[in-house]
């Protein structure tokens, strides 16, 4: 059925204008003033509201098996919660266990995701290396629409990559025209510091940030970026959380390297004081990696987002309920790492970003949707309001407020890291490929209506990246005349 979004102000990454938006089937079919509604069309009144591209969250982990348990949010509940908050697409992660065939893992995750209620795609993690991994990266990129491969530089004895894997995989990604993405923390240092904290009697969640200081992230960010530079591979840093990593990104960008960086909404908004909460559960709820940081780092992250050093915002939505967190009651190293937030990203960023004047509405669209669509090569199918684009739209009330709470959220987790926070900026209506899935507080998502989105590799701009390394093409010294 057609849907006419009438009377709103359309906000895209580059402008704001008054227009109606007509959707039919999966896509936007007309944009303009005073559009006629086709017979039978549903009308959404957007008067006094903004009409924006649905959010894209480039970093979620629905039903992830991790640290001896499985994330509580599945692809249906998670994408439904996302829709309630104005996010219409997620990019989740296939994370094969070491030695697991990566194509088999990918197919397993595709099966799990069939229940999704909004569109989704997958980064594929490279957790080990041999020729089958090399070949399967090729198959994934050419036949399954995967243009990004993830590397965990932390989580020793589990999914951590050493430099040999990084070098092999980055090099292969370059060959394929795919993006290398990294979780940048030095896993060896984390392992050592965790042991030191534990031996000092710091067994509670307060030991977690002390074992993952900013330097640990800065070292890994710099190493990943330098490896990518030498190999000519574009690289994307997930969850950049501190000045040390930002400095590595800044230096590389100023040197002309193709580096992208993501920041999590929660790292911008919540500081590291949470780990000293007297209630063990509250502190444990915030155990995630990298950890929450001090206000000094948060201020730098905001500046990074405002200046374009940080390109995208995400949530790393990876929910573990309190009983799951209690696996680490006596040892913080066993608390499953992860927090929720897929439902709240758009609101908290609007509130703390736009209402404070840090971001304009168009900049908000860039960092919540368009930049992600462009970096991961699905623009303008996603991240745009254009005729022919997928009708993933939100109607946003910039003046309405709501108070975030576990009692009212739609996420499958028994706490909310933003509990009690009142935010101005509320998603009134969400359209997922032309279907109204959220309207005036009513969730209308349907199991299985989400679609897998192919992300083709990027042959076009890869060669420019390589030029940097080819400028000083080495030549052997001719010693034929010497004795
Ligand atoms: O603590 C986190 N971030 N858990 C999810 C896995 C990851 O590192 O992204
Ligand atoms: Zn991570
Ligand atoms: Zn993650």
mmCIF file of N, CA, C and O and ligand atoms in Angstrom, residues 59-61 64 66-67 93 95 150 152 154-155 159 183 185 208 212 238-239 262 264 266-267 286-291 315-320 325 335-339, ligand 1:
data_model
loop_
_atom_site.group_PDB
_atom_site.id
_atom_site.type_symbol
_atom_site.label_atom_id
_atom_site.label_comp_id
_atom_site.label_asym_id
_atom_site.label_seq_id
_atom_site.Cartn_x
_atom_site.Cartn_y
_atom_site.Cartn_z
ATOM 1 N N UNK A 59 26.835 -1.183 13.713
ATOM 2 C CA UNK A 59 27.547 -2.058 14.661
ATOM 3 C C UNK A 59 26.573 -2.611 15.699
ATOM 4 O O UNK A 59 26.296 -1.957 16.710
ATOM 5 N N UNK A 60 26.050 -3.808 15.440
ATOM 6 C CA UNK A 60 25.183 -4.487 16.424
ATOM 7 C C UNK A 60 25.601 -5.956 16.509
ATOM 8 O O UNK A 60 26.274 -6.487 15.609
ATOM 9 N N UNK A 61 25.191 -6.585 17.596
ATOM 10 C CA UNK A 61 25.444 -8.022 17.783
ATOM 11 C C UNK A 61 24.171 -8.679 18.304
ATOM 12 O O UNK A 61 24.022 -8.881 19.507
ATOM 13 N N UNK A 64 24.363 -12.894 19.612
ATOM 14 C CA UNK A 64 25.773 -13.295 19.474
ATOM 15 C C UNK A 64 26.180 -14.298 20.552
ATOM 16 O O UNK A 64 26.017 -14.025 21.737
ATOM 17 N N UNK A 66 28.840 -15.382 22.874
ATOM 18 C CA UNK A 66 30.036 -14.632 23.292
ATOM 19 C C UNK A 66 30.284 -14.837 24.780
ATOM 20 O O UNK A 66 29.360 -14.778 25.585
ATOM 21 N N UNK A 67 31.515 -15.081 25.154
ATOM 22 C CA UNK A 67 31.955 -15.210 26.544
ATOM 23 C C UNK A 67 31.066 -16.191 27.325
ATOM 24 O O UNK A 67 30.615 -15.906 28.440
ATOM 25 N N UNK A 93 27.361 -8.577 12.788
ATOM 26 C CA UNK A 93 28.660 -9.232 12.559
ATOM 27 C C UNK A 93 28.529 -10.745 12.554
ATOM 28 O O UNK A 93 27.999 -11.323 13.511
ATOM 29 N N UNK A 95 30.673 -13.749 13.356
ATOM 30 C CA UNK A 95 31.953 -13.939 14.066
ATOM 31 C C UNK A 95 32.254 -15.435 14.161
ATOM 32 O O UNK A 95 31.820 -16.116 15.104
ATOM 33 N N UNK A 150 35.948 -7.835 9.543
ATOM 34 C CA UNK A 150 36.226 -7.298 10.880
ATOM 35 C C UNK A 150 37.381 -8.043 11.538
ATOM 36 O O UNK A 150 37.520 -9.253 11.372
ATOM 37 N N UNK A 152 39.233 -8.412 15.353
ATOM 38 C CA UNK A 152 39.286 -8.127 16.789
ATOM 39 C C UNK A 152 40.746 -8.193 17.216
ATOM 40 O O UNK A 152 41.359 -9.266 17.176
ATOM 41 N N UNK A 154 41.543 -7.562 20.242
ATOM 42 C CA UNK A 154 41.445 -7.940 21.660
ATOM 43 C C UNK A 154 40.740 -9.299 21.744
ATOM 44 O O UNK A 154 40.441 -9.911 20.722
ATOM 45 N N UNK A 155 40.472 -9.721 22.996
ATOM 46 C CA UNK A 155 39.839 -11.013 23.296
ATOM 47 C C UNK A 155 40.804 -12.179 23.007
ATOM 48 O O UNK A 155 40.528 -13.089 22.230
ATOM 49 N N UNK A 159 38.760 -14.717 20.070
ATOM 50 C CA UNK A 159 38.611 -14.329 18.663
ATOM 51 C C UNK A 159 39.676 -13.321 18.216
ATOM 52 O O UNK A 159 39.583 -12.764 17.126
ATOM 53 N N UNK A 183 38.396 -3.770 15.749
ATOM 54 C CA UNK A 183 38.214 -3.462 17.181
ATOM 55 C C UNK A 183 39.640 -3.260 17.674
ATOM 56 O O UNK A 183 40.414 -4.218 17.777
ATOM 57 N N UNK A 185 42.104 -2.721 20.327
ATOM 58 C CA UNK A 185 42.649 -2.756 21.688
ATOM 59 C C UNK A 185 43.745 -3.818 21.643
ATOM 60 O O UNK A 185 43.545 -4.880 21.028
ATOM 61 N N UNK A 208 37.733 -3.462 35.332
ATOM 62 C CA UNK A 208 37.584 -3.543 33.865
ATOM 63 C C UNK A 208 38.220 -2.348 33.134
ATOM 64 O O UNK A 208 39.097 -2.550 32.284
ATOM 65 N N UNK A 212 41.946 -1.750 30.608
ATOM 66 C CA UNK A 212 41.814 -1.362 29.196
ATOM 67 C C UNK A 212 41.983 0.149 29.078
ATOM 68 O O UNK A 212 41.076 0.855 28.617
ATOM 69 N N UNK A 238 36.080 0.627 14.522
ATOM 70 C CA UNK A 238 34.799 0.612 15.245
ATOM 71 C C UNK A 238 35.020 1.205 16.634
ATOM 72 O O UNK A 238 36.148 1.312 17.122
ATOM 73 N N UNK A 239 33.946 1.564 17.246
ATOM 74 C CA UNK A 239 33.894 2.123 18.625
ATOM 75 C C UNK A 239 35.170 2.833 19.100
ATOM 76 O O UNK A 239 35.772 2.447 20.102
ATOM 77 N N UNK A 262 34.301 5.223 13.736
ATOM 78 C CA UNK A 262 32.952 5.175 14.307
ATOM 79 C C UNK A 262 33.043 5.516 15.793
ATOM 80 O O UNK A 262 34.031 5.195 16.445
ATOM 81 N N UNK A 264 30.543 5.324 19.443
ATOM 82 C CA UNK A 264 29.283 4.820 19.997
ATOM 83 C C UNK A 264 28.570 5.937 20.743
ATOM 84 O O UNK A 264 29.217 6.723 21.456
ATOM 85 N N UNK A 266 26.913 5.778 23.376
ATOM 86 C CA UNK A 266 27.101 5.696 24.837
ATOM 87 C C UNK A 266 28.472 6.226 25.272
ATOM 88 O O UNK A 266 28.616 6.756 26.372
ATOM 89 N N UNK A 267 29.497 6.085 24.398
ATOM 90 C CA UNK A 267 30.799 6.644 24.771
ATOM 91 C C UNK A 267 30.766 8.174 24.815
ATOM 92 O O UNK A 267 31.536 8.802 25.548
ATOM 93 N N UNK A 286 27.572 -1.923 32.773
ATOM 94 C CA UNK A 286 28.356 -1.051 31.882
ATOM 95 C C UNK A 286 29.661 -1.693 31.423
ATOM 96 O O UNK A 286 30.483 -1.018 30.770
ATOM 97 N N UNK A 287 29.867 -2.946 31.764
ATOM 98 C CA UNK A 287 31.100 -3.604 31.313
ATOM 99 C C UNK A 287 30.978 -3.891 29.820
ATOM 100 O O UNK A 287 30.155 -4.709 29.386
ATOM 101 N N UNK A 288 31.731 -3.148 29.071
ATOM 102 C CA UNK A 288 31.831 -3.336 27.621
ATOM 103 C C UNK A 288 33.223 -2.884 27.207
ATOM 104 O O UNK A 288 33.921 -2.227 27.983
ATOM 105 N N UNK A 289 33.615 -3.233 25.997
ATOM 106 C CA UNK A 289 34.964 -2.883 25.552
ATOM 107 C C UNK A 289 34.918 -2.205 24.187
ATOM 108 O O UNK A 289 34.229 -2.698 23.294
ATOM 109 N N UNK A 290 35.682 -1.102 24.039
ATOM 110 C CA UNK A 290 36.433 -0.402 25.071
ATOM 111 C C UNK A 290 35.482 0.114 26.158
ATOM 112 O O UNK A 290 34.295 0.318 25.884
ATOM 113 N N UNK A 291 36.025 0.389 27.353
ATOM 114 C CA UNK A 291 35.151 0.817 28.441
ATOM 115 C C UNK A 291 34.725 2.275 28.287
ATOM 116 O O UNK A 291 35.253 3.006 27.451
ATOM 117 N N UNK A 315 25.971 1.673 18.038
ATOM 118 C CA UNK A 315 25.639 1.306 19.429
ATOM 119 C C UNK A 315 26.436 0.119 19.948
ATOM 120 O O UNK A 315 26.507 -0.082 21.141
ATOM 121 N N UNK A 316 26.957 -0.739 19.041
ATOM 122 C CA UNK A 316 27.568 -1.992 19.495
ATOM 123 C C UNK A 316 26.557 -2.758 20.347
ATOM 124 O O UNK A 316 26.930 -3.405 21.336
ATOM 125 N N UNK A 317 25.285 -2.649 19.952
ATOM 126 C CA UNK A 317 24.183 -3.257 20.725
ATOM 127 C C UNK A 317 24.471 -4.743 20.956
ATOM 128 O O UNK A 317 24.440 -5.541 20.014
ATOM 129 N N UNK A 318 24.771 -5.109 22.182
ATOM 130 C CA UNK A 318 25.163 -6.486 22.502
ATOM 131 C C UNK A 318 24.664 -6.719 23.927
ATOM 132 O O UNK A 318 25.344 -6.399 24.905
ATOM 133 N N UNK A 319 23.439 -7.224 24.017
ATOM 134 C CA UNK A 319 22.722 -7.230 25.301
ATOM 135 C C UNK A 319 22.990 -8.479 26.123
ATOM 136 O O UNK A 319 22.846 -9.603 25.628
ATOM 137 N N UNK A 320 23.362 -8.266 27.374
ATOM 138 C CA UNK A 320 23.429 -9.366 28.331
ATOM 139 C C UNK A 320 22.630 -8.943 29.559
ATOM 140 O O UNK A 320 22.896 -7.874 30.130
ATOM 141 N N UNK A 325 25.330 -11.277 33.320
ATOM 142 C CA UNK A 325 26.470 -10.495 33.832
ATOM 143 C C UNK A 325 27.019 -11.146 35.107
ATOM 144 O O UNK A 325 28.219 -11.052 35.406
ATOM 145 N N UNK A 335 32.704 -11.197 33.226
ATOM 146 C CA UNK A 335 31.437 -10.487 32.955
ATOM 147 C C UNK A 335 31.313 -10.348 31.438
ATOM 148 O O UNK A 335 32.196 -9.761 30.797
ATOM 149 N N UNK A 336 30.248 -10.876 30.841
ATOM 150 C CA UNK A 336 30.135 -10.736 29.373
ATOM 151 C C UNK A 336 30.167 -9.256 28.980
ATOM 152 O O UNK A 336 29.460 -8.445 29.566
ATOM 153 N N UNK A 337 30.996 -8.965 28.016
ATOM 154 C CA UNK A 337 31.179 -7.568 27.585
ATOM 155 C C UNK A 337 30.058 -7.166 26.634
ATOM 156 O O UNK A 337 29.879 -7.797 25.585
ATOM 157 N N UNK A 338 29.361 -6.087 26.978
ATOM 158 C CA UNK A 338 28.363 -5.575 26.041
ATOM 159 C C UNK A 338 27.295 -4.772 26.743
ATOM 160 O O UNK A 338 27.001 -4.992 27.921
ATOM 161 N N UNK A 339 26.722 -3.807 25.996
ATOM 162 C CA UNK A 339 25.585 -3.022 26.483
ATOM 163 C C UNK A 339 24.563 -2.909 25.354
ATOM 164 O O UNK A 339 24.876 -3.203 24.201
HETATM 165 O O1 LIG B 1 31.911 -5.057 24.783
HETATM 166 C C1 LIG B 1 31.604 -5.213 23.610
HETATM 167 N N1 LIG B 1 31.878 -4.234 22.781
HETATM 168 N N2 LIG B 1 31.003 -6.354 23.225
HETATM 169 C C2 LIG B 1 30.693 -6.754 21.927
HETATM 170 C C3 LIG B 1 31.875 -7.268 21.171
HETATM 171 C C4 LIG B 1 32.746 -6.151 20.693
HETATM 172 O O2 LIG B 1 33.851 -5.990 21.169
HETATM 173 O O3 LIG B 1 32.349 -5.381 19.815
#
